[in-house]
Amino acid sequence: MAVVLRRPFFLLLLLAGLFGQRARAQADSVAAPPPKRELRGFWIASVENIDWPNQRGEAPVQYRAEYRRLLDAGQRAGLNAVFVQIRPASDALYKSSLEPWSKWLTGQQGRAPDGDADPLPYLISEAHRRGMEFHAWFNPYRASLDTVTRRFGALHPYRTHPEWFVRYGSSYLYNPGLPAVRAHITRVIMDVVRRYDIDAVHFDDYFYPYQEPGLTFHDEQTFAQRPAEEQAFDQLGDWRRNNVNVLIRDLHDSIRTAKRWVKFGISPFGVWMNKSADPNGSDTRAGQPSYAALYADTRLWLQKGWIDYVVPQLYWSTGFRLVPYATMLDWWTRNRYGRHLYIGQGTYRMLESTRSDTTWRNPRELPRQVRLNRSYGGAASGSVFFSAKSLRDNPLHTTDSLRLNLFRYPALVPAMPWLDAVPPRPVAGFALTRAGRVATLSWQPGPAAADGDVAAYYVLYRFGPGEYPSPDDPRHILALPRATPGHGTTFIDTTAAPGQSYAYYLTAVDRLHNESRPVSLRTNGQLPTEIVMASMPGVAALPPPAPARPPEAPNLKFPALRPLGTDAEAASNKLRAPAKPQRRGFFARLFGGG
């Protein structure tokens, strides 16, 4: 009897699961698409070995393996950028002739890794191999986290220029008021920009130090001896802000001159100023706003265009009364001045006791914040999570929420037209060979664009019968293959249903994420073997839909894919080219360029 009852029950469960999957698939097909352009990153902190390396003095084979595991965790979560701290305190996690090796890498400041290995090329290449941007994270002014100067490496600037530094509590800091200090910091950063294939220079929130009770940052003498061109700044606070402004401005100009594609971004403390102290500030009650306490005028840097993106550290919850997350998000969207705004989000808060902000105990809080970001229609165009280990450890299963829901589909990093608005050329020789269930797609890189750029990677879209071709829906992105300079690329599609027709669209994307016009081909799926060549670049293989916009209602039928005309046409291995030039199609209008 028990066996007889169990079988129907099992069948009911199976049917319920099948219907549930179908319902989810149908709901997914009619829901508003997730953003196709969204930066998704995490910080990998090396200071005090917070994230990486796990401990000091590891062999290169060990710290490389640890780094790969962190990147793999980020890739599984759907991330496309990594922010690695390579200069935590006037030291280097790369081979430098200007500053000593970091003790957090080798165990002793100035000691080289085994074999004199330089980790940075490996860190960059592993990120790029996973489709992630590499943002080189520098702390500009921190010189040490202790005051025992005999432990400083031989290359530490304190050895030759002790007058550059100010002791503040249990640490040493560079004095931002000295032109020689600004020149040294710029020289260190530009050394990395010129020698390594980084995608961005990144600063965190440490400028002048956070104010501590009973401590004073003693730069009075430097202020009193400031040169004539700085005499207009007769208030100490205004002079300090100008010191930081000059560094940011000059570094921006240096990066642009050296490599126009390298971005410059800042991650400030989340509150610029409280409205009670400045009418342009936010309706908050933060203790140390960055403008007044750290002398970091991020808002001015955005206005001047000296930085390309800002990542305010909004580590508060939506329920925190002094600095509510939603209030700060709204303020930053209104004060980004056309530059990119990514939100710094505190995944580590879910691993704390969080007595001061108990909303973080709710597993819905982080997904709620990401959805709030998206509700601003691209004004907040991404998230960066602090830090890598907390994201990897999946607190309250929130990383699962990203992987399975919010970041389920891939996203391209938002483009920066003020740096580069020229798309690459379309690919050449796009072809498909299908045998049974396996379709092999191959192509060659197109020629360099007018600005000299070539493809850094590609976007391969696939559309089935009844699906509306749109470049704005990442749910149709099949893959994001990386480009190999000077070589062709192959992708094998094993997920296409047998006997079903498909259209494939392929675009090239440069390293600043400008996307070319598409090249397209289609397969009818009926023949045992098919060989299909792409249509002309930018000319869609599908007839353009009657309305040049997405359907306005979920029950509106999408235009059906047109099947291949005859077996003879399929056997020709080439789609029929139009007899005369056609008007730019739907894809060409949306993608533009090329």
CSV table of N, CA and C in Angstrom, one decimal, residues 129-190:
chain,number,residue,atom,x,y,z
A,129,ARG,N,41.4,37.2,-18.0
A,129,ARG,CA,41.0,35.9,-18.5
A,129,ARG,C,39.5,35.5,-18.1
A,130,ARG,N,39.1,36.1,-17.0
A,130,ARG,CA,37.7,35.8,-16.5
A,130,ARG,C,36.7,36.9,-16.9
A,131,GLY,N,37.2,37.8,-17.8
A,131,GLY,CA,36.3,38.9,-18.3
A,131,GLY,C,36.1,40.0,-17.3
A,132,MET,N,37.1,40.2,-16.4
A,132,MET,CA,37.0,41.2,-15.4
A,132,MET,C,38.0,42.4,-15.6
A,133,GLU,N,37.5,43.6,-15.4
A,133,GLU,CA,38.4,44.7,-15.4
A,133,GLU,C,39.3,44.6,-14.2
A,134,PHE,N,40.5,45.2,-14.3
A,134,PHE,CA,41.5,45.2,-13.2
A,134,PHE,C,41.7,46.6,-12.8
A,135,HIS,N,41.2,47.0,-11.6
A,135,HIS,CA,41.4,48.4,-11.1
A,135,HIS,C,42.5,48.3,-10.0
A,136,ALA,N,43.6,49.0,-10.3
A,136,ALA,CA,44.7,49.0,-9.4
A,136,ALA,C,44.5,50.0,-8.3
A,137,TRP,N,44.4,49.5,-7.0
A,137,TRP,CA,43.9,50.2,-5.9
A,137,TRP,C,45.2,50.7,-5.1
A,138,PHE,N,45.3,52.0,-5.0
A,138,PHE,CA,46.4,52.7,-4.3
A,138,PHE,C,45.9,53.4,-3.1
A,139,ASN,N,46.6,53.4,-2.0
A,139,ASN,CA,46.3,54.3,-0.9
A,139,ASN,C,47.4,55.4,-1.0
A,140,PRO,N,46.9,56.7,-1.4
A,140,PRO,CA,47.9,57.7,-1.7
A,140,PRO,C,48.8,58.2,-0.5
A,141,TYR,N,48.2,58.4,0.6
A,141,TYR,CA,48.9,59.1,1.7
A,141,TYR,C,49.4,58.3,2.9
A,142,ARG,N,48.9,57.1,3.0
A,142,ARG,CA,49.3,56.3,4.2
A,142,ARG,C,50.7,55.8,3.9
A,143,ALA,N,51.6,56.0,4.9
A,143,ALA,CA,53.0,55.6,4.8
A,143,ALA,C,53.4,54.4,5.6
A,144,SER,N,52.7,54.2,6.7
A,144,SER,CA,52.9,53.0,7.6
A,144,SER,C,51.8,52.9,8.6
A,145,LEU,N,51.6,51.7,9.1
A,145,LEU,CA,50.6,51.4,10.1
A,145,LEU,C,51.3,51.2,11.5
A,146,ASP,N,52.6,51.6,11.6
A,146,ASP,CA,53.3,51.6,12.9
A,146,ASP,C,54.3,52.7,12.8
A,147,THR,N,55.0,52.9,13.9
A,147,THR,CA,56.0,54.0,14.0
A,147,THR,C,57.4,53.5,14.2
A,148,VAL,N,57.6,52.2,14.0
A,148,VAL,CA,58.9,51.6,14.2
A,148,VAL,C,59.7,51.7,12.9
A,149,THR,N,60.4,52.8,12.7
A,149,THR,CA,60.9,53.1,11.4
A,149,THR,C,62.1,52.2,11.0
A,150,ARG,N,62.7,51.5,11.9
A,150,ARG,CA,63.8,50.6,11.6
A,150,ARG,C,63.3,49.4,10.8
A,151,ARG,N,62.0,49.2,10.8
A,151,ARG,CA,61.4,48.1,10.0
A,151,ARG,C,61.1,48.5,8.6
A,152,PHE,N,61.2,49.7,8.3
A,152,PHE,CA,60.9,50.2,6.9
A,152,PHE,C,62.0,49.6,6.0
A,153,GLY,N,61.6,49.2,4.8
A,153,GLY,CA,62.5,48.7,3.8
A,153,GLY,C,63.4,49.8,3.3
A,154,ALA,N,64.5,49.4,2.6
A,154,ALA,CA,65.5,50.3,2.2
A,154,ALA,C,65.0,51.3,1.2
A,155,LEU,N,64.0,50.9,0.4
A,155,LEU,CA,63.4,51.8,-0.6
A,155,LEU,C,62.3,52.7,-0.1
A,156,HIS,N,61.9,52.5,1.2
A,156,HIS,CA,60.9,53.4,1.7
A,156,HIS,C,61.3,54.9,1.7
A,157,PRO,N,60.5,55.8,1.2
A,157,PRO,CA,60.9,57.2,1.1
A,157,PRO,C,61.3,57.8,2.4
A,158,TYR,N,60.8,57.2,3.5
A,158,TYR,CA,61.2,57.8,4.8
A,158,TYR,C,62.7,57.8,5.0
A,159,ARG,N,63.3,56.8,4.4
A,159,ARG,CA,64.8,56.7,4.6
A,159,ARG,C,65.6,57.9,4.1
A,160,THR,N,65.0,58.5,3.0
A,160,THR,CA,65.7,59.6,2.4
A,160,THR,C,65.0,60.9,2.6
A,161,HIS,N,63.8,60.9,2.9
A,161,HIS,CA,63.0,62.2,3.0
A,161,HIS,C,62.1,62.1,4.2
A,162,PRO,N,62.7,62.0,5.4
A,162,PRO,CA,61.8,62.0,6.6
A,162,PRO,C,60.9,63.2,6.8
A,163,GLU,N,61.3,64.3,6.1
A,163,GLU,CA,60.6,65.6,6.3
A,163,GLU,C,59.3,65.5,5.5
A,164,TRP,N,59.0,64.5,4.7
A,164,TRP,CA,57.8,64.4,4.0
A,164,TRP,C,56.6,63.8,4.8
A,165,PHE,N,56.9,63.4,6.0
A,165,PHE,CA,56.0,62.6,6.8
A,165,PHE,C,55.6,63.3,8.1
A,166,VAL,N,54.3,62.9,8.5
A,166,VAL,CA,53.8,63.4,9.7
A,166,VAL,C,53.3,62.2,10.6
A,167,ARG,N,53.8,62.2,11.8
A,167,ARG,CA,53.4,61.1,12.7
A,167,ARG,C,52.0,61.4,13.2
A,168,TYR,N,51.1,60.5,13.1
A,168,TYR,CA,49.7,60.7,13.6
A,168,TYR,C,49.3,59.4,14.4
A,169,GLY,N,49.3,59.5,15.7
A,169,GLY,CA,49.0,58.4,16.5
A,169,GLY,C,50.0,57.3,16.3
A,170,SER,N,49.5,56.1,15.9
A,170,SER,CA,50.4,55.0,15.7
A,170,SER,C,50.8,54.7,14.3
A,171,SER,N,50.8,55.8,13.5
A,171,SER,CA,51.1,55.6,12.1
A,171,SER,C,51.8,56.8,11.5
A,172,TYR,N,52.4,56.7,10.3
A,172,TYR,CA,53.0,57.8,9.6
A,172,TYR,C,52.2,58.0,8.3
A,173,LEU,N,52.0,59.3,8.0
A,173,LEU,CA,51.3,59.7,6.8
A,173,LEU,C,52.1,60.7,6.1
A,174,TYR,N,52.0,60.7,4.7
A,174,TYR,CA,52.6,61.7,3.9
A,174,TYR,C,51.9,63.0,4.2
A,175,ASN,N,52.7,64.1,4.1
A,175,ASN,CA,52.1,65.5,4.2
A,175,ASN,C,51.6,66.0,2.9
A,176,PRO,N,50.3,66.0,2.7
A,176,PRO,CA,49.8,66.4,1.3
A,176,PRO,C,50.1,67.8,0.9
A,177,GLY,N,50.6,68.7,1.9
A,177,GLY,CA,50.8,70.1,1.6
A,177,GLY,C,52.2,70.3,0.9
A,178,LEU,N,53.0,69.2,0.7
A,178,LEU,CA,54.3,69.4,0.1
A,178,LEU,C,54.3,69.0,-1.4
A,179,PRO,N,54.7,69.9,-2.3
A,179,PRO,CA,54.7,69.6,-3.7
A,179,PRO,C,55.6,68.4,-4.0
A,180,ALA,N,56.6,68.2,-3.2
A,180,ALA,CA,57.5,67.0,-3.5
A,180,ALA,C,56.7,65.7,-3.2
A,181,VAL,N,55.9,65.7,-2.2
A,181,VAL,CA,55.0,64.5,-1.9
A,181,VAL,C,54.1,64.2,-3.0
A,182,ARG,N,53.4,65.3,-3.5
A,182,ARG,CA,52.5,65.1,-4.6
A,182,ARG,C,53.2,64.5,-5.8
A,183,ALA,N,54.4,65.0,-6.1
A,183,ALA,CA,55.2,64.5,-7.2
A,183,ALA,C,55.6,63.1,-7.0
A,184,HIS,N,56.0,62.7,-5.8
A,184,HIS,CA,56.3,61.3,-5.6
A,184,HIS,C,55.1,60.4,-5.8
A,185,ILE,N,54.0,60.7,-5.2
A,185,ILE,CA,52.8,59.9,-5.3
A,185,ILE,C,52.4,59.7,-6.8
A,186,THR,N,52.5,60.8,-7.5
A,186,THR,CA,52.2,60.8,-9.0
A,186,THR,C,53.2,59.9,-9.7
A,187,ARG,N,54.4,60.0,-9.4
A,187,ARG,CA,55.5,59.2,-10.0
A,187,ARG,C,55.2,57.7,-9.7
A,188,VAL,N,54.9,57.3,-8.5
A,188,VAL,CA,54.6,55.9,-8.2
A,188,VAL,C,53.5,55.4,-9.0
A,189,ILE,N,52.4,56.1,-9.0
A,189,ILE,CA,51.2,55.6,-9.7
A,189,ILE,C,51.4,55.6,-11.2
A,190,MET,N,52.1,56.6,-11.8
A,190,MET,CA,52.3,56.6,-13.2
A,190,MET,C,53.3,55.5,-13.6
